[in-house]
Amino acid sequence: MAIIRKLQAVKTEQDHLLGIQDLSFSKVTSILDQAKTFITLNKSASKKTDILRGKTQINLFFEPSTRTQSSFELAGKRLGADVMSMNIVNSAIKKGETLIDTAMTLNAMHPDIIVIRHQDSGAPNLLSQKVNCSVINAGDGSREHPTQALLDALTIINRKGKVEGLKIAICGDILHSRVARSNIYLMNMLGAKINVVGPKTLLPHSIERLDVKAFTDMKKGLDNCDIVMMLRLQNERMHGSFLPSPREYYEYFGLTPDKLKMAKKNALIMHPGPMNRGVEIDTNLADDINRSVIREQVELGVAVRMACLKIFCKKT
Amino acid sequence: MAIIRKLQAVKTEQDHLLGIQDLSFSKVTSILDQAKTFITLNKSASKKTDILRGKTQINLFFEPSTRTQSSFELAGKRLGADVMSMNIVNSAIKKGETLIDTAMTLNAMHPDIIVIRHQDSGAPNLLSQKVNCSVINAGDGSREHPTQALLDALTIINRKGKVEGLKIAICGDILHSRVARSNIYLMNMLGAKINVVGPKTLLPHSIERLDVKAFTDMKKGLDNCDIVMMLRLQNERMHGSFLPSPREYYEYFGLTPDKLKMAKKNALIMHPGPMNRGVEIDTNLADDINRSVIREQVELGVAVRMACLKIFCKKT
Amino acid sequence: MAIIRKLQAVKTEQDHLLGIQDLSFSKVTSILDQAKTFITLNKSASKKTDILRGKTQINLFFEPSTRTQSSFELAGKRLGADVMSMNIVNSAIKKGETLIDTAMTLNAMHPDIIVIRHQDSGAPNLLSQKVNCSVINAGDGSREHPTQALLDALTIINRKGKVEGLKIAICGDILHSRVARSNIYLMNMLGAKINVVGPKTLLPHSIERLDVKAFTDMKKGLDNCDIVMMLRLQNERMHGSFLPSPREYYEYFGLTPDKLKMAKKNALIMHPGPMNRGVEIDTNLADDINRSVIREQVELGVAVRMACLKIFCKKT
């Protein structure tokens, strides 16, 4: 374990944020500490700084996104960077250009940071080998979504004081979820105990190797948990062989007051959004201001992304 | 009337601009006075100010728009705000998220102003109850489009010195027009006399209750008017039961030199754009620099929106 | 020739950049000299200047584009301008508004520069007659793409020291290419010798009148050349009567090591992008860092556009 930690520390000498797996404990701590200062800034009358003035940030989103793209865009603008968001639908990709050619083209324009979301696992890693600016992964396939896990950790710390020793249930489509994967890596690193809960068809084979306990029964999986982290059920999974129907899914795996009773009294409800109300989560629970921290996740998301942009920005 | 004015004055204590109906006379005056200062700024060599530096403006457009969205975007940028325009086509809305969840998500990112256009009447009002920033209505269904009416008033005042005592004809599809509704409220408040003119199928039932005179004959409706305000005929109305054909519409309700003769010699022609040349307006009249103030409406629109952004921006 | 030069000099008194044909030799020189200063700026730690602070730049793209639109957007932002990129797909154009009405509307908002790309040859010229800001042509139909030719010239000068006396082969779909046309005008003006090479169906009739030599055999066309400029083969030409098949095109007109041997040993390979690897160019040649300057073209493109924005920006 000590050796692994050391290797990771070496890897973080690079400027990229490709996944939680590449981060050292000290890097995570420095991101979260930096993010805390931005929580306050984002609530103040003037949210503008000059920290990244003169820097160029390109948001390269190959998948549609409201919250992540907005969050990165506002984060960059509030740091004073010049932010350009690429509309991939209107782009040369349609003319048959490869990802790498697009990336190399953008790289030639001397950006300092490229924030990329891509449907293929590993695309940001590939990109990072080809460009000489910093690459931040905003979600790749079913692999990683590191800033989501970091904002989830910040939200938990903001409410519970720490992650260490907490029992966290991650529930839903574990198989396809980059959010699940990044959170498993991060929460483990920070010392939490993790349950993953979902129907057998949506639990990866040998998931226990990631140092989690797997459950196919929500009530057992939520038992005595401090954090209930629900995942979005993607529409494309609702039809076909993964699931019988959204209604049956809700019955067995949707978060309801009845199932939530199994968790600790003061357990927090989290969701990366966008939510399918009435599918993976009861609509009243989603809005319960005593239990749900879903809005706070979004709020702290901007702060975490500001921290990542500041810390990972290309040094020149 | 005095009581109503008073109630309205209380309502304007809020930070939102949802409709002309909610505005007091003094608020309208202050917006128009503020806008006048920005007309000059927009013509000067440097159009940039720091008035909203450190503030975040989100444009949330659920309906396509060239001029209104551009106008708000330039207005915000010239005031020094960080402006983010949301591409709703690529957004989580497609993933089934509700308007309120989208709004709450954006609100959690601490914007100071959300500018919203939505196909449903009342959507901005609903939004304003859920967020803690300022909401500006950029057009909701067939209800209100307050900044359009304000820029129309500013254009009239710029040319005629005042609105009070003028006779204004609003012509076309009154039934579906938020522009008509906002203008009826505002021009009445400012002391104009209003004729509405259109085919019977496009005049709302009991429209006279809004303190206007209704006409189905253009020549009678334009008689002795100071202002001829044409409305856009939306393509979707051109087919079906509302209208026989664009050609017949032009014959009876299109603004032609012949019909315009009924208005005062120095009557001004207005149109909120985009125009259907040859449908609701003769193409030469639209471009007649002695009569048409259509470009000026666009020009003053930026100034009015700058004034609204400045005045309604969230106070912190 | 002296008379023509004089006439052109008069035409350049205007603020527009519509085509290389309208530029004087001295204007070209001043653009390229100015661009050189921005090459350095774009590599520095802070890329932000206040040169166009207070100015408004509108990018009006009627055709999809990654590199040109991005290049102009970053150029404007780095100069400190307020940049607004119009999403034409979501615009009033869909509501049937004409190009001129859209342009007049935007013009009324007091931009200082409109950068336009349009599928119709001559659209930027039409626009320039209607607005009172500066118009920069970012590509119109098959007519001109002046900033592409300027960045190509800058790239050549950066590598070869000068354009004068060089032998340049422009290869591919000459008939439909605005890049070819602008480069023919510019490289001729700068004193190069030009070969155009392509299948007979893609060579314009009487192309020799533009002071070039035409070839239908790549090897003959590339003979002893200093610069091999490949053009993009547009997908829509690949089917139908222009070409038998992409494969046969590659065989006869694709740039391969074998054909490249005919050019000078130190000949440079250029391509405006996006590339069709394996259609008009061998994929290894495209990436050959000793021969290909394709990335450098993109890099210098930002500098050239910064120079054009600075020089052509509306004077007030």
Tab-separated table of C-alpha atoms in Angstrom, chain B residues 32-251:
chain	number	residue	atom	x	y	z
B	32	LEU	CA	-36.443	54.100	-18.800
B	33	ASP	CA	-34.319	56.868	-17.268
B	34	GLN	CA	-31.503	54.419	-16.589
B	35	ALA	CA	-31.788	53.021	-20.118
B	36	LYS	CA	-31.275	56.483	-21.622
B	37	THR	CA	-27.792	56.646	-20.113
B	38	PHE	CA	-26.924	53.347	-21.759
B	39	ILE	CA	-28.038	54.493	-25.231
B	40	THR	CA	-25.080	56.856	-25.204
B	41	LEU	CA	-22.696	54.273	-23.793
B	42	ASN	CA	-23.597	51.799	-26.550
B	43	LYS	CA	-22.608	54.335	-29.196
B	44	SER	CA	-19.284	55.202	-27.632
B	45	ALA	CA	-15.855	53.823	-28.497
B	46	SER	CA	-15.649	51.765	-25.319
B	47	LYS	CA	-18.865	50.026	-24.336
B	48	LYS	CA	-17.531	48.159	-21.311
B	49	THR	CA	-18.377	49.017	-17.714
B	50	ASP	CA	-17.724	47.342	-14.383
B	51	ILE	CA	-21.239	47.846	-13.013
B	52	LEU	CA	-21.960	44.103	-12.752
B	53	ARG	CA	-18.372	42.873	-12.464
B	54	GLY	CA	-18.308	39.855	-10.175
B	55	LYS	CA	-21.965	39.052	-10.930
B	56	THR	CA	-23.153	35.957	-12.780
B	57	GLN	CA	-25.941	36.118	-15.366
B	58	ILE	CA	-27.459	32.924	-16.773
B	59	ASN	CA	-29.534	33.063	-19.953
B	60	LEU	CA	-31.925	30.137	-19.886
B	61	PHE	CA	-33.681	30.015	-23.246
B	62	PHE	CA	-36.152	27.193	-23.837
B	63	GLU	CA	-37.278	28.750	-27.115
B	64	PRO	CA	-34.916	29.714	-29.935
B	65	SER	CA	-34.229	33.434	-30.187
B	66	THR	CA	-31.711	35.551	-32.050
B	67	ARG	CA	-32.422	39.072	-31.013
B	68	THR	CA	-33.625	38.758	-27.432
B	69	GLN	CA	-30.912	36.347	-26.334
B	70	SER	CA	-28.197	38.335	-28.146
B	71	SER	CA	-29.513	41.533	-26.661
B	72	PHE	CA	-29.398	40.177	-23.104
B	73	GLU	CA	-25.998	38.579	-23.680
B	74	LEU	CA	-24.409	41.785	-24.971
B	75	ALA	CA	-26.168	43.801	-22.253
B	76	GLY	CA	-24.706	41.604	-19.526
B	77	LYS	CA	-21.228	41.507	-21.032
B	78	ARG	CA	-21.100	45.278	-21.471
B	79	LEU	CA	-22.010	45.653	-17.798
B	80	GLY	CA	-19.052	43.424	-16.928
B	81	ALA	CA	-21.056	40.411	-15.707
B	82	ASP	CA	-19.996	36.833	-16.330
B	83	VAL	CA	-22.665	35.672	-18.791
B	84	MET	CA	-23.480	32.034	-19.452
B	85	SER	CA	-26.019	31.180	-22.147
B	86	MET	CA	-27.562	27.751	-21.756
B	87	ASN	CA	-28.035	25.628	-24.834
B	88	ILE	CA	-31.227	23.857	-23.779
B	89	VAL	CA	-31.242	21.525	-26.782
B	90	ASN	CA	-28.083	19.873	-25.413
B	91	SER	CA	-29.224	19.928	-21.825
B	92	ALA	CA	-30.486	17.607	-19.133
B	93	ILE	CA	-34.008	18.629	-20.096
B	94	LYS	CA	-33.614	15.977	-22.746
B	95	LYS	CA	-32.763	13.533	-19.976
B	96	GLY	CA	-36.162	14.205	-18.438
B	97	GLU	CA	-35.233	16.712	-15.767
B	98	THR	CA	-38.027	19.138	-14.844
B	99	LEU	CA	-37.831	22.911	-15.306
B	100	ILE	CA	-37.696	23.334	-11.543
B	101	ASP	CA	-34.855	20.860	-11.085
B	102	THR	CA	-32.878	22.593	-13.825
B	103	ALA	CA	-33.580	25.942	-12.217
B	104	MET	CA	-32.686	24.745	-8.731
B	105	THR	CA	-29.476	23.287	-10.077
B	106	LEU	CA	-28.509	26.551	-11.727
B	107	ASN	CA	-29.584	28.476	-8.625
B	108	ALA	CA	-27.222	26.390	-6.510
B	109	MET	CA	-24.362	27.770	-8.614
B	110	HIS	CA	-25.117	31.225	-7.162
B	111	PRO	CA	-26.100	33.238	-10.199
B	112	ASP	CA	-27.235	36.795	-9.510
B	113	ILE	CA	-29.666	36.913	-12.420
B	114	ILE	CA	-31.490	34.283	-14.461
B	115	VAL	CA	-32.962	35.520	-17.742
B	116	ILE	CA	-35.572	33.001	-18.865
B	117	ARG	CA	-37.604	32.481	-22.005
B	118	HIS	CA	-40.081	29.629	-21.892
B	119	GLN	CA	-42.927	28.376	-24.032
B	120	ASP	CA	-45.274	28.114	-21.048
B	121	SER	CA	-47.057	31.162	-19.632
B	122	GLY	CA	-46.075	31.596	-15.994
B	123	ALA	CA	-42.844	29.613	-16.083
B	124	PRO	CA	-40.732	32.612	-14.950
B	125	ASN	CA	-43.098	33.208	-12.019
B	126	LEU	CA	-42.785	29.596	-10.935
B	127	LEU	CA	-39.025	29.862	-11.261
B	128	SER	CA	-38.900	33.046	-9.187
B	129	GLN	CA	-40.535	31.264	-6.268
B	130	LYS	CA	-37.863	28.592	-6.248
B	131	VAL	CA	-34.630	30.540	-6.628
B	132	ASN	CA	-32.949	33.200	-4.529
B	133	CYS	CA	-31.570	35.239	-7.388
B	134	SER	CA	-33.308	37.732	-9.605
B	135	VAL	CA	-35.475	36.381	-12.450
B	136	ILE	CA	-36.022	38.377	-15.627
B	137	ASN	CA	-38.746	37.232	-17.999
B	138	ALA	CA	-37.552	37.259	-21.603
B	139	GLY	CA	-40.932	36.041	-22.866
B	140	ASP	CA	-43.255	33.379	-21.480
B	141	GLY	CA	-45.839	31.658	-23.665
B	142	SER	CA	-48.510	34.153	-24.672
B	143	ARG	CA	-48.369	35.989	-21.346
B	144	GLU	CA	-45.724	38.719	-21.097
B	145	HIS	CA	-42.519	39.985	-22.679
B	146	PRO	CA	-41.838	42.960	-20.429
B	147	THR	CA	-38.461	44.096	-21.797
B	148	GLN	CA	-39.956	44.251	-25.304
B	149	ALA	CA	-42.681	46.627	-24.103
B	150	LEU	CA	-40.137	48.703	-22.214
B	151	LEU	CA	-37.933	49.061	-25.278
B	152	ASP	CA	-40.981	49.954	-27.350
B	153	ALA	CA	-41.836	52.679	-24.843
B	154	LEU	CA	-38.268	53.970	-24.880
B	155	THR	CA	-38.305	54.074	-28.689
B	156	ILE	CA	-41.561	56.047	-28.711
B	157	ILE	CA	-40.283	58.476	-26.081
B	158	ASN	CA	-37.028	58.864	-28.033
B	159	ARG	CA	-38.999	59.924	-31.101
B	160	LYS	CA	-42.180	61.515	-29.818
B	161	GLY	CA	-40.986	62.866	-26.462
B	162	LYS	CA	-43.653	60.995	-24.499
B	163	VAL	CA	-46.209	58.188	-24.636
B	164	GLU	CA	-48.987	60.044	-22.837
B	165	GLY	CA	-51.847	61.067	-25.079
B	166	LEU	CA	-50.623	59.132	-28.116
B	167	LYS	CA	-52.905	56.822	-30.051
B	168	ILE	CA	-51.296	53.430	-30.588
B	169	ALA	CA	-52.569	50.666	-32.882
B	170	ILE	CA	-51.364	47.157	-32.114
B	171	CYS	CA	-52.073	44.973	-35.141
B	172	GLY	CA	-52.065	41.275	-35.882
B	173	ASP	CA	-52.241	38.141	-33.807
B	174	ILE	CA	-53.314	39.702	-30.520
B	175	LEU	CA	-54.554	36.366	-29.187
B	176	HIS	CA	-51.196	34.610	-28.986
B	177	SER	CA	-48.943	37.635	-28.535
B	178	ARG	CA	-47.047	38.258	-25.319
B	179	VAL	CA	-45.695	41.405	-26.956
B	180	ALA	CA	-49.246	42.727	-27.386
B	181	ARG	CA	-50.163	41.941	-23.803
B	182	SER	CA	-47.102	43.602	-22.270
B	183	ASN	CA	-47.527	46.627	-24.520
B	184	ILE	CA	-51.206	46.998	-23.645
B	185	TYR	CA	-50.345	47.060	-19.932
B	186	LEU	CA	-47.412	49.414	-20.330
B	187	MET	CA	-48.843	51.883	-22.838
B	188	ASN	CA	-52.034	52.111	-20.790
B	189	MET	CA	-49.992	52.802	-17.662
B	190	LEU	CA	-48.096	55.526	-19.525
B	191	GLY	CA	-51.349	57.169	-20.658
B	192	ALA	CA	-51.737	56.156	-24.306
B	193	LYS	CA	-54.987	55.265	-26.057
B	194	ILE	CA	-54.802	51.778	-27.566
B	195	ASN	CA	-56.492	50.162	-30.545
B	196	VAL	CA	-56.019	46.486	-31.167
B	197	VAL	CA	-56.600	45.296	-34.728
B	198	GLY	CA	-56.803	41.786	-36.108
B	199	PRO	CA	-59.006	39.124	-37.605
B	200	LYS	CA	-61.759	38.024	-35.267
B	201	THR	CA	-60.122	34.614	-34.769
B	202	LEU	CA	-56.967	36.300	-33.456
B	203	LEU	CA	-58.635	38.798	-31.081
B	204	PRO	CA	-59.091	37.492	-27.514
B	205	HIS	CA	-62.617	37.378	-26.192
B	206	SER	CA	-63.437	40.425	-24.035
B	207	ILE	CA	-60.148	42.100	-24.913
B	208	GLU	CA	-61.901	45.451	-24.229
B	209	ARG	CA	-61.590	44.738	-20.512
B	210	LEU	CA	-57.909	45.546	-20.859
B	211	ASP	CA	-58.953	49.115	-21.670
B	212	VAL	CA	-58.435	48.927	-25.431
B	213	LYS	CA	-60.673	49.363	-28.470
B	214	ALA	CA	-60.889	46.344	-30.763
B	215	PHE	CA	-61.126	46.518	-34.560
B	216	THR	CA	-61.335	43.912	-37.288
B	217	ASP	CA	-60.864	46.515	-40.011
B	218	MET	CA	-57.276	47.801	-40.341
B	219	LYS	CA	-58.257	51.145	-41.843
B	220	LYS	CA	-60.620	51.897	-38.969
B	221	GLY	CA	-58.121	50.665	-36.422
B	222	LEU	CA	-55.285	52.813	-37.810
B	223	ASP	CA	-57.408	55.958	-38.085
B	224	ASN	CA	-55.455	58.949	-36.754
B	225	CYS	CA	-52.888	56.812	-34.914
B	226	ASP	CA	-49.434	58.071	-33.873
B	227	ILE	CA	-47.909	54.615	-33.635
B	228	VAL	CA	-48.558	51.513	-35.754
B	229	MET	CA	-47.192	48.509	-33.951
B	230	MET	CA	-47.223	45.391	-36.133
B	231	LEU	CA	-46.911	41.938	-34.587
B	232	ARG	CA	-45.138	38.958	-36.022
B	233	LEU	CA	-47.469	36.391	-37.544
B	234	GLN	CA	-46.129	33.084	-36.339
B	235	ASN	CA	-45.770	30.446	-39.010
B	236	GLU	CA	-47.608	27.885	-36.958
B	237	ARG	CA	-50.754	30.039	-37.108
B	238	MET	CA	-50.623	30.343	-40.857
B	239	HIS	CA	-51.937	26.879	-41.363
B	240	GLY	CA	-55.138	25.643	-39.802
B	241	SER	CA	-58.247	27.340	-38.645
B	242	PHE	CA	-56.924	30.739	-37.569
B	243	LEU	CA	-56.214	32.131	-41.017
B	244	PRO	CA	-57.189	31.351	-44.595
B	245	SER	CA	-53.747	32.055	-46.146
B	246	PRO	CA	-50.712	34.338	-45.765
B	247	ARG	CA	-51.753	36.113	-48.930
B	248	GLU	CA	-55.251	36.872	-47.752
B	249	TYR	CA	-53.851	37.915	-44.376
B	250	TYR	CA	-51.584	40.422	-46.113
B	251	GLU	CA	-54.525	41.719	-48.130
